[in-house]
Amino acid sequence: MPLRTAIWLIFGLLACGNCGAVPAESFELTYASPTDRLNVASGGDLLPAASRCVLRVESPHPAGTPGVARATLVVERKVAQPGWWARRFGAEPAAVTPTGAWVTDLPASEAQNLLATLDRERFYLRSRPLGAEVQIGVRRDGERFAKEFRPLAEFDALVLRVRRHGVDPRDVAADAPDEASQLSGGLCRRLPALEPARR
């Protein structure tokens, strides 16, 4: 093994490893993935096809509940963006509208395990892995880091669990009016009803 490679491996273990890592005081983790990939992996059609899902994990809980983190899943329909020529001459990109949102609470230790998974998978190295299909972003104690990365099983399982067992954020906001502004901040809005098809 070349000396340069050995040095980088040692540096990676010391800088990015989980050796002596202290739990983050506060963090926000975002995991965005195509829904088609998750539907195939789960063997079902739990999420709408041709869409993108964004999982956001916040710790501590926005309501201040100790020992609990909040997981929010938002599904957005993919919209065809205008090509280079159209953008050059003023065509605006289409707005992305959420088609569904779900929230659930999870133990803070499970949220910390997600950060440990990123450390173990060497997410913080500044390189793009082969087979990068998802986007992951971390805001941790005031610092931010984001990049395209390979899918991680722990995150995929959490996305599917939030979709299966999560509740509508409007229901949570009705129970706790002080959280309504945080949950409805552009994440989910009721879409107008579809008109009946004309025959």
Short mmCIF file of C-alpha atoms in Angstrom, two decimals:
data_model
loop_
_atom_site.label_atom_id
_atom_site.label_comp_id
_atom_site.label_asym_id
_atom_site.label_seq_id
_atom_site.Cartn_x
_atom_site.Cartn_y
_atom_site.Cartn_z
CA MET A 1 0.00 0.00 0.00
CA PRO A 2 1.46 3.38 -0.94
CA LEU A 3 2.38 5.69 1.90
CA ARG A 4 -0.01 8.38 0.67
CA THR A 5 -2.97 5.96 0.82
CA ALA A 6 -2.00 4.80 4.31
CA ILE A 7 -1.85 8.39 5.53
CA TRP A 8 -5.30 9.15 4.10
CA LEU A 9 -6.75 6.01 5.72
CA ILE A 10 -5.31 6.92 9.11
CA PHE A 11 -6.52 10.51 8.75
CA GLY A 12 -9.99 9.27 7.80
CA LEU A 13 -10.19 7.00 10.82
CA LEU A 14 -9.11 9.74 13.19
CA ALA A 15 -11.07 12.62 11.68
CA CYS A 16 -14.23 10.88 10.52
CA GLY A 17 -14.41 7.76 12.61
CA ASN A 18 -16.66 7.24 15.59
CA CYS A 19 -13.69 7.09 18.01
CA GLY A 20 -14.58 9.17 21.03
CA ALA A 21 -17.35 11.02 19.23
CA VAL A 22 -19.60 12.99 21.53
CA PRO A 23 -23.31 13.18 20.77
CA ALA A 24 -24.24 16.30 18.84
CA GLU A 25 -26.10 18.91 20.88
CA SER A 26 -28.46 19.72 18.04
CA PHE A 27 -28.63 18.62 14.44
CA GLU A 28 -30.84 18.44 11.40
CA LEU A 29 -30.35 15.62 8.94
CA THR A 30 -31.90 15.52 5.45
CA TYR A 31 -32.11 12.42 3.23
CA ALA A 32 -33.62 12.82 -0.26
CA SER A 33 -34.29 9.81 -2.48
CA PRO A 34 -36.33 8.85 -5.56
CA THR A 35 -39.51 7.06 -4.49
CA ASP A 36 -39.31 4.48 -7.29
CA ARG A 37 -36.11 3.07 -5.78
CA LEU A 38 -37.76 2.72 -2.36
CA ASN A 39 -40.89 1.11 -3.82
CA VAL A 40 -38.77 -1.53 -5.54
CA ALA A 41 -36.71 -2.12 -2.38
CA SER A 42 -39.81 -2.46 -0.18
CA GLY A 43 -41.64 -4.70 -2.63
CA GLY A 44 -44.71 -2.47 -2.72
CA ASP A 45 -46.11 0.84 -3.83
CA LEU A 46 -46.17 2.67 -0.52
CA LEU A 47 -44.92 5.92 -2.06
CA PRO A 48 -46.20 7.62 -5.23
CA ALA A 49 -44.32 6.74 -8.41
CA ALA A 50 -42.08 9.24 -10.23
CA SER A 51 -41.65 11.35 -7.11
CA ARG A 52 -38.96 12.34 -4.66
CA CYS A 53 -39.14 11.89 -0.90
CA VAL A 54 -37.28 14.03 1.60
CA LEU A 55 -36.76 12.78 5.15
CA ARG A 56 -35.79 15.37 7.75
CA VAL A 57 -34.71 14.36 11.25
CA GLU A 58 -34.46 17.11 13.88
CA SER A 59 -32.88 16.68 17.28
CA PRO A 60 -33.74 17.90 19.85
CA HIS A 61 -37.50 17.75 19.24
CA PRO A 62 -38.91 21.12 18.04
CA ALA A 63 -41.36 21.09 20.98
CA GLY A 64 -38.47 20.61 23.42
CA THR A 65 -39.47 17.09 24.50
CA PRO A 66 -36.36 15.57 26.14
CA GLY A 67 -34.96 12.34 24.72
CA VAL A 68 -37.07 12.56 21.56
CA ALA A 69 -36.33 13.60 17.96
CA ARG A 70 -38.79 14.49 15.19
CA ALA A 71 -38.80 12.79 11.76
CA THR A 72 -40.70 14.44 8.90
CA LEU A 73 -41.22 12.86 5.48
CA VAL A 74 -42.33 14.99 2.53
CA VAL A 75 -43.11 13.55 -0.91
CA GLU A 76 -42.77 15.86 -3.91
CA ARG A 77 -43.78 15.07 -7.48
CA LYS A 78 -40.90 15.35 -9.93
CA VAL A 79 -41.46 18.20 -12.36
CA ALA A 80 -39.82 18.41 -15.77
CA GLN A 81 -37.59 21.46 -15.73
CA PRO A 82 -37.17 23.67 -18.81
CA GLY A 83 -34.09 23.00 -20.92
CA TRP A 84 -31.07 25.25 -21.20
CA TRP A 85 -32.48 27.21 -24.14
CA ALA A 86 -35.76 27.93 -22.38
CA ARG A 87 -33.99 28.97 -19.16
CA ARG A 88 -31.68 31.22 -21.12
CA PHE A 89 -34.63 33.17 -22.45
CA GLY A 90 -36.59 33.56 -19.27
CA ALA A 91 -38.61 30.40 -18.69
CA GLU A 92 -39.08 29.94 -14.97
CA PRO A 93 -38.60 26.50 -13.43
CA ALA A 94 -41.86 24.91 -12.33
CA ALA A 95 -42.67 25.05 -8.64
CA VAL A 96 -42.42 21.79 -6.74
CA THR A 97 -45.54 21.08 -4.70
CA PRO A 98 -45.59 18.50 -1.92
CA THR A 99 -48.08 15.67 -2.47
CA GLY A 100 -47.94 14.30 1.07
CA ALA A 101 -46.27 14.74 4.44
CA TRP A 102 -46.00 12.58 7.55
CA VAL A 103 -44.33 13.12 10.93
CA THR A 104 -43.39 10.83 13.77
CA ASP A 105 -41.29 11.00 16.90
CA LEU A 106 -38.36 8.68 17.53
CA PRO A 107 -35.92 8.20 20.39
CA ALA A 108 -33.01 10.64 20.36
CA SER A 109 -30.65 7.66 20.60
CA GLU A 110 -31.97 6.38 17.26
CA ALA A 111 -31.36 9.79 15.71
CA GLN A 112 -27.80 9.73 17.11
CA ASN A 113 -27.35 6.27 15.55
CA LEU A 114 -28.12 7.82 12.15
CA LEU A 115 -25.22 10.23 12.66
CA ALA A 116 -23.01 7.32 13.74
CA THR A 117 -24.00 5.50 10.54
CA LEU A 118 -22.81 8.46 8.48
CA ASP A 119 -19.51 8.45 10.37
CA ARG A 120 -19.12 4.70 9.86
CA GLU A 121 -19.92 4.96 6.13
CA ARG A 122 -17.30 7.74 5.77
CA PHE A 123 -19.88 10.23 4.56
CA TYR A 124 -17.82 13.25 5.59
CA LEU A 125 -14.95 12.50 3.21
CA ARG A 126 -14.97 14.96 0.33
CA SER A 127 -15.45 12.44 -2.45
CA ARG A 128 -18.39 11.28 -4.52
CA PRO A 129 -18.97 7.52 -4.28
CA LEU A 130 -20.00 5.36 -7.19
CA GLY A 131 -23.73 4.73 -7.38
CA ALA A 132 -24.71 7.99 -5.70
CA GLU A 133 -28.52 7.99 -5.85
CA VAL A 134 -29.49 10.05 -2.81
CA GLN A 135 -28.67 13.45 -1.39
CA ILE A 136 -27.75 13.72 2.27
CA GLY A 137 -27.28 16.93 4.22
CA VAL A 138 -26.29 17.45 7.85
CA ARG A 139 -26.45 20.64 9.89
CA ARG A 140 -24.69 19.85 13.13
CA ASP A 141 -23.79 22.34 15.86
CA GLY A 142 -23.76 25.22 13.39
CA GLU A 143 -21.76 23.45 10.66
CA ARG A 144 -23.22 22.15 7.38
CA PHE A 145 -22.16 19.37 5.05
CA ALA A 146 -24.10 17.90 2.11
CA LYS A 147 -23.38 15.72 -0.89
CA GLU A 148 -24.72 13.00 -3.14
CA PHE A 149 -24.16 9.59 -1.62
CA ARG A 150 -25.10 5.95 -1.97
CA PRO A 151 -28.38 4.74 -0.41
CA LEU A 152 -28.13 3.66 3.22
CA ALA A 153 -30.37 0.87 4.55
CA GLU A 154 -30.97 2.52 7.94
CA PHE A 155 -32.26 5.69 6.29
CA ASP A 156 -34.39 3.79 3.77
CA ALA A 157 -35.98 1.80 6.60
CA LEU A 158 -36.74 5.01 8.49
CA VAL A 159 -38.34 6.58 5.40
CA LEU A 160 -40.65 3.58 5.02
CA ARG A 161 -41.43 3.49 8.76
CA VAL A 162 -42.35 7.20 8.84
CA ARG A 163 -44.59 6.67 5.82
CA ARG A 164 -46.32 3.65 7.40
CA HIS A 165 -46.66 4.90 10.97
CA GLY A 166 -46.40 8.68 10.67
CA VAL A 167 -49.31 11.08 11.02
CA ASP A 168 -50.35 14.11 9.01
CA PRO A 169 -48.53 17.24 10.30
CA ARG A 170 -51.84 19.13 10.38
CA ASP A 171 -53.11 16.66 12.99
CA VAL A 172 -50.00 17.22 15.11
CA ALA A 173 -50.34 20.99 14.69
CA ALA A 174 -53.98 20.80 15.84
CA ASP A 175 -52.87 19.06 19.04
CA ALA A 176 -50.04 21.54 19.65
CA PRO A 177 -50.88 24.99 18.22
CA ASP A 178 -47.42 26.39 19.06
CA GLU A 179 -45.88 23.93 16.56
CA ALA A 180 -48.21 24.86 13.70
CA SER A 181 -45.88 27.48 12.28
CA GLN A 182 -42.88 25.12 12.33
CA LEU A 183 -44.71 22.24 10.66
CA SER A 184 -46.54 24.23 8.02
CA GLY A 185 -43.54 26.29 6.94
CA GLY A 186 -43.94 25.35 3.30
CA LEU A 187 -43.71 21.63 3.98
CA CYS A 188 -47.27 20.68 3.30
CA ARG A 189 -50.27 22.53 1.99
CA ARG A 190 -53.63 21.15 1.09
CA LEU A 191 -53.85 20.81 -2.67
CA PRO A 192 -57.05 21.80 -4.48
CA ALA A 193 -59.45 19.01 -5.29
CA LEU A 194 -59.16 17.45 -8.72
CA GLU A 195 -61.91 18.31 -11.15
CA PRO A 196 -63.91 15.36 -12.44
CA ALA A 197 -62.79 14.17 -15.85
CA ARG A 198 -64.79 15.54 -18.74
CA ARG A 199 -66.30 12.95 -21.01
#
